[in-house]
Tab-separated table of C-alpha atoms in Angstrom:
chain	number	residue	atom	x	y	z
A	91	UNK	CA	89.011	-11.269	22.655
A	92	UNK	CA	86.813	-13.688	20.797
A	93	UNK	CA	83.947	-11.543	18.677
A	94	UNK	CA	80.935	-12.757	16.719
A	95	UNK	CA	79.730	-9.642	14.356
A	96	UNK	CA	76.361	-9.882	12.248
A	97	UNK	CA	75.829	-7.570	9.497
A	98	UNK	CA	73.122	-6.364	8.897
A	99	UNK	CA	71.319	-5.995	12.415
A	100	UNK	CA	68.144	-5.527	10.421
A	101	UNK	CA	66.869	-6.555	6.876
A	102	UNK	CA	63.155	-5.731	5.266
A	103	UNK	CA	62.312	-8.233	2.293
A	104	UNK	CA	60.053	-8.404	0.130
A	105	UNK	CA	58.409	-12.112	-0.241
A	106	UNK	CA	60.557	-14.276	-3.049
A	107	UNK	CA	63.181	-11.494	-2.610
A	108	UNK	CA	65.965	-13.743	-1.414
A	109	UNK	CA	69.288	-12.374	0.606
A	110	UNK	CA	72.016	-13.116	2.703
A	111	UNK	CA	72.752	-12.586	6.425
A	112	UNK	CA	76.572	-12.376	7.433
A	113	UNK	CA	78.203	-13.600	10.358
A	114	UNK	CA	82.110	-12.918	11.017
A	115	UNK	CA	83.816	-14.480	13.767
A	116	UNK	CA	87.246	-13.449	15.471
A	117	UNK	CA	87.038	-17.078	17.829
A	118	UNK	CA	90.562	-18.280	17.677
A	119	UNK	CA	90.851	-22.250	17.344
A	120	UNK	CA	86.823	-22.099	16.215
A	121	UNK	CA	85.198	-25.564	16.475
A	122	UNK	CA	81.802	-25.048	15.429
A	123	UNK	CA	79.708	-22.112	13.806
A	124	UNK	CA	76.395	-22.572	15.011
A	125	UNK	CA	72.776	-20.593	13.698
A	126	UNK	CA	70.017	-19.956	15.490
A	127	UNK	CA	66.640	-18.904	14.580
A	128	UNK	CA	64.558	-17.040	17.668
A	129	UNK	CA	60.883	-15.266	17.431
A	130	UNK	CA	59.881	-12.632	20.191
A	131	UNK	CA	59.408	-14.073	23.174
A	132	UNK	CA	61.203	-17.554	23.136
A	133	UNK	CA	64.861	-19.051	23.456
A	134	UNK	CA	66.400	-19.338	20.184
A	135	UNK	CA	65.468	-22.389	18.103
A	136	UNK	CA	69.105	-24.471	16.443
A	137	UNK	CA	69.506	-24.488	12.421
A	138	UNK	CA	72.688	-25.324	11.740
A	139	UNK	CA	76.314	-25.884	12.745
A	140	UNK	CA	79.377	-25.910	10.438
A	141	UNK	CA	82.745	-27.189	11.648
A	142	UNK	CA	85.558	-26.023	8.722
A	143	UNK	CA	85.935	-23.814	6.033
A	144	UNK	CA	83.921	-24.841	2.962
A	145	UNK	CA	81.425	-26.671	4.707
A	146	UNK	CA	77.532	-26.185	3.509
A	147	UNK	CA	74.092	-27.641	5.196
A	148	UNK	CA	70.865	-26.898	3.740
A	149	UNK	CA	66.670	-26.829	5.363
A	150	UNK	CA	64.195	-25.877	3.453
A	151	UNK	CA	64.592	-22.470	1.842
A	152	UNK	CA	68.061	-21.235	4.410
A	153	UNK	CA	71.671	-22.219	2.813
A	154	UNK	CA	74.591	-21.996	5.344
A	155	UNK	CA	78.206	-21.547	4.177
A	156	UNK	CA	81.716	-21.113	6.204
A	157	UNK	CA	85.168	-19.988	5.031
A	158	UNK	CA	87.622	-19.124	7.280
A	159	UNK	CA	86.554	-15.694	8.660
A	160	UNK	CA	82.863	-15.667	7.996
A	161	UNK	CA	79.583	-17.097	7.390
A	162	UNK	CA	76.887	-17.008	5.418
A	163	UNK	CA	73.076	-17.473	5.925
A	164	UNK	CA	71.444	-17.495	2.190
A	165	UNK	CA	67.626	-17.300	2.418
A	166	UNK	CA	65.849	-18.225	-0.878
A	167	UNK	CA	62.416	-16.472	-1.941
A	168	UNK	CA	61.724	-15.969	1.950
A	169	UNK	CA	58.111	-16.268	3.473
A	170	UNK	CA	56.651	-13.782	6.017
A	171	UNK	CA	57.101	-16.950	7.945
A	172	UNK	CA	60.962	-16.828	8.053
A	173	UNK	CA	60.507	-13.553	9.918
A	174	UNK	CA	62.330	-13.758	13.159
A	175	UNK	CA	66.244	-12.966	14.459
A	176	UNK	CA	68.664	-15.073	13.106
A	177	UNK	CA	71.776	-14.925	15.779
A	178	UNK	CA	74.936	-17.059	14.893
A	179	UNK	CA	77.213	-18.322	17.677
A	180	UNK	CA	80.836	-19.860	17.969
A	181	UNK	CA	82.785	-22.018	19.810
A	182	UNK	CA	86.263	-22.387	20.837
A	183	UNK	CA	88.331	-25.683	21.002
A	184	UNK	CA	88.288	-26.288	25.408
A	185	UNK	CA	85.826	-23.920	25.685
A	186	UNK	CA	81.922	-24.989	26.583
A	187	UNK	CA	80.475	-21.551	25.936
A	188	UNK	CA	78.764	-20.051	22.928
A	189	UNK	CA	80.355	-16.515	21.917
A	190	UNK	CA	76.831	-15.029	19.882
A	191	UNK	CA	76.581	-12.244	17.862
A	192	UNK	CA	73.897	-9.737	18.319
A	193	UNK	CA	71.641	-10.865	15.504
A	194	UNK	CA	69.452	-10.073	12.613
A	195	UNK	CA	66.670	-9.324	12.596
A	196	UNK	CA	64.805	-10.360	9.682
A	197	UNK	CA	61.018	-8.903	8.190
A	198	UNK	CA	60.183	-10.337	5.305
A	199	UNK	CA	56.464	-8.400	4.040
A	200	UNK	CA	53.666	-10.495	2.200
B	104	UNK	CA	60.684	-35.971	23.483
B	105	UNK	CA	60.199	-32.981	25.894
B	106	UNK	CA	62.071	-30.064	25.658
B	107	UNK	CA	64.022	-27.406	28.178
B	108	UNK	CA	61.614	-26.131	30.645
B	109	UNK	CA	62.285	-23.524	32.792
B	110	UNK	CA	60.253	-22.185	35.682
B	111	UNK	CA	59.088	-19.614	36.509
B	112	UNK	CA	58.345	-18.029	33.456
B	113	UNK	CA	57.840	-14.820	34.609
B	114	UNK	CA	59.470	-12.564	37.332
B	115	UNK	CA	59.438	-9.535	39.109
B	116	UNK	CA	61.579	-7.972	41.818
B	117	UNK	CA	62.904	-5.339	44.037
B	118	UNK	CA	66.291	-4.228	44.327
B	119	UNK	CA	68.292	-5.752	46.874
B	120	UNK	CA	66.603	-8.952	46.487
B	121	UNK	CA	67.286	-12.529	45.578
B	122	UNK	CA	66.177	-14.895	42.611
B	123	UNK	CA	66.488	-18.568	42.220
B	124	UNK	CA	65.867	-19.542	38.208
B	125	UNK	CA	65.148	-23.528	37.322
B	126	UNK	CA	65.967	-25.202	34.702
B	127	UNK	CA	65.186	-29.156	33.712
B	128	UNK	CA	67.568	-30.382	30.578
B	129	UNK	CA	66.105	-32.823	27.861
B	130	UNK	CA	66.387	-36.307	29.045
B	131	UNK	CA	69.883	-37.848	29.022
B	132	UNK	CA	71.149	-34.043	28.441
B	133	UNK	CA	74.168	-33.693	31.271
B	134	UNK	CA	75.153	-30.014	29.925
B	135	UNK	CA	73.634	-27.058	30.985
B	136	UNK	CA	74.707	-23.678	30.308
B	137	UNK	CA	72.901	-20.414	31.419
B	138	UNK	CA	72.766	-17.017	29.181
B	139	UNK	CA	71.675	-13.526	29.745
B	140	UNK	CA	69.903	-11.669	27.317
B	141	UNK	CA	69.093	-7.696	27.076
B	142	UNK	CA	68.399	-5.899	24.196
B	143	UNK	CA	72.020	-3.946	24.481
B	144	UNK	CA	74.083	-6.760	24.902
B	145	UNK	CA	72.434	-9.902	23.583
B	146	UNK	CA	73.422	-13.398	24.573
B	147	UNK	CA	75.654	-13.681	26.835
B	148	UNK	CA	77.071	-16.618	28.735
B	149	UNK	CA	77.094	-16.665	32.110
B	150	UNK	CA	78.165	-20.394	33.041
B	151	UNK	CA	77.765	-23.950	32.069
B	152	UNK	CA	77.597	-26.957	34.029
B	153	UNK	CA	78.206	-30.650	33.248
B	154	UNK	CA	78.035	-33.716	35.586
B	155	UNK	CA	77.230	-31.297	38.382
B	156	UNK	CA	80.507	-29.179	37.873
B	157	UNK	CA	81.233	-25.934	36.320
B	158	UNK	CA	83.321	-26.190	33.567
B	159	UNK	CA	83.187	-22.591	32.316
B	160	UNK	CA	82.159	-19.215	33.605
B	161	UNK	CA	81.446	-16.089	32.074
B	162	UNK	CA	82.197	-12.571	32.957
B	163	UNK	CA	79.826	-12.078	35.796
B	164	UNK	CA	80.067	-10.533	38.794
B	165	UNK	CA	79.832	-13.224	41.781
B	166	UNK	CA	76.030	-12.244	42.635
B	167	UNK	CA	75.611	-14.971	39.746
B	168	UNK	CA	76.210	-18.528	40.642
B	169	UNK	CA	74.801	-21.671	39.449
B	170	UNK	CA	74.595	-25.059	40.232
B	171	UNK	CA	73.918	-28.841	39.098
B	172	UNK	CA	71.866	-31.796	40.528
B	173	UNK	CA	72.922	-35.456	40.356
B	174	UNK	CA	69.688	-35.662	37.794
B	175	UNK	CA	71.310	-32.472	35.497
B	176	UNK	CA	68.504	-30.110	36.979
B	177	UNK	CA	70.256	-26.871	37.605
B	178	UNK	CA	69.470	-23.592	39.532
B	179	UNK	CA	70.919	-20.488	39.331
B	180	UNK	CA	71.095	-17.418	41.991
B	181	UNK	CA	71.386	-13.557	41.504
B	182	UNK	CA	71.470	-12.227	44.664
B	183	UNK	CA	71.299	-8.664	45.889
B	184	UNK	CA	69.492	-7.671	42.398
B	185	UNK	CA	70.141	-4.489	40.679
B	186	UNK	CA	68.207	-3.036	37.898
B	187	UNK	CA	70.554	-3.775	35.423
B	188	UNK	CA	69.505	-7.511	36.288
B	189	UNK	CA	66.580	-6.930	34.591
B	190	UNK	CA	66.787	-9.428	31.566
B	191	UNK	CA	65.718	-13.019	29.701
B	192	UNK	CA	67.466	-16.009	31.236
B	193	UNK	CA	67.631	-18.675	29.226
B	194	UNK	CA	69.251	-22.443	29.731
B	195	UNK	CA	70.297	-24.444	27.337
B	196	UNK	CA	70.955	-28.318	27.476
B	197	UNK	CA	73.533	-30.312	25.064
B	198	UNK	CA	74.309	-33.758	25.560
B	199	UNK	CA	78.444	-33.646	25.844
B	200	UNK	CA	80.688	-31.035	24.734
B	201	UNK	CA	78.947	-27.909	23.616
B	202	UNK	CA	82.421	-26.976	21.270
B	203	UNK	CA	80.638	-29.448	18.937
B	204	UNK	CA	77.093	-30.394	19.598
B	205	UNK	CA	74.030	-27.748	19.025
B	206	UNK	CA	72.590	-26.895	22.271
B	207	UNK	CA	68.750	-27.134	22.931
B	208	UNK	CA	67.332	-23.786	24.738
B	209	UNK	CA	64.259	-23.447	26.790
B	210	UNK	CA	62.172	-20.708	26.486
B	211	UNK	CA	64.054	-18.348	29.091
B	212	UNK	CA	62.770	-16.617	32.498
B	213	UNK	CA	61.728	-13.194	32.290
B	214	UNK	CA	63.622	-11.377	35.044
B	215	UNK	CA	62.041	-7.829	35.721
B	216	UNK	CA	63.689	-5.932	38.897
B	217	UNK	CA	62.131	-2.713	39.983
């Protein structure tokens, strides 16, 4: 069965103090890992989406990396801001549906 | 460029009842898929709907169903509502195949059955 597991579900940082968020997948024939950004009360807002292994995009102060069983969302002296849940999602090759993970919820503290 | 809008915004029902959710893509949009999301179980997709057919479903019982207009509008219908219904519906628009292309979401339906 195709998973999506985020580690950790939640993260406290100080402001500046950077961090990663991890994302492993389980999607077999993956065509697209996809981050979201959503704040309480609204639908999830799109970052990013990487299509193979060793792929990179950048906005702002958030990195996002793939290799072949994971991903990576680096966050670089964070804001209070950048608080929010970050969920990542993946696809499957003939497949239209997005298989998310449960999220993170990230705090960053002035 | 406007976004996903979904209406209402806000609901509340009974057990036993029956909902009808709305949900207008971005212009020129012709994908739209439908999630649930609870606090347990997060996002989860319930179908997705392109040129007014279903291309994928998820695994919901058949009190969900869904369907497409000739102008991409979509609906979808929970009948005979338990609690467990109780959740944020949210539709999301992409403009081909979602394996590749981001999709855009509104900002959900709050379901709330009593």
């Amino acid at each position: 069965e195709d998973q999506v597991t985020q580690s950790p579900e939640a993260l406290r940082l100080q402001e500046g103090e950077s961090s990663s968020l991890n994302c492993s997948y389980t999607v077999s024939g993956l065509r697209g890992l996809f981050w979201y950004r959503q704040d309480p009360g609204k639908g999830p807002e799109f970052l990013f989406t990487l299509y193979s292994a060793g792929e990179e995009k950048e906005k702002e102060r958030l990195k996002a990396t793939l290799t072949k069983k994971e991903s990576f969302l680096h966050i670089t002296a964070p804001k209070p801001e950048d608080s929010a849940t970050y969920l990542c999602a993946g696809t499957q090759g003939g497949s239209e549906k997005l298989v998310f993970g449960k999220g993170t919820k990230l705090t960053v503290n002035p | 460029k406007a976004g996903v809008t979904q209406t209402p915004r806000y609901l509340i029902k009974t057990r036993g009842q029956q909902v009808t959710l709305s949900c207008s893509p971005i212009s020129g949009h012709r994908s739209v898929s439908w999630y649930q999301q609870t606090p347990g179980q997060g996002l989860q997709f319930l179908f997705e709907y392109f040129s007014e057919t279903q291309r994928n479903k998820g695994n919901f019982p058949g009190r969900f169903s869904g369907r497409q207009f000739s102008n991409s509008r979509s609906e979808m219908n929970v009948s005979t509502l338990e609690l467990g219904d109780s959740a944020l519906y949210l539709c999301a628009s992409t403009v081909g195949s979602s394996s590749y292309n981001e999709q855009f979401f509104g900002p959900g339906t709050r379901l709330t059955v009593l």
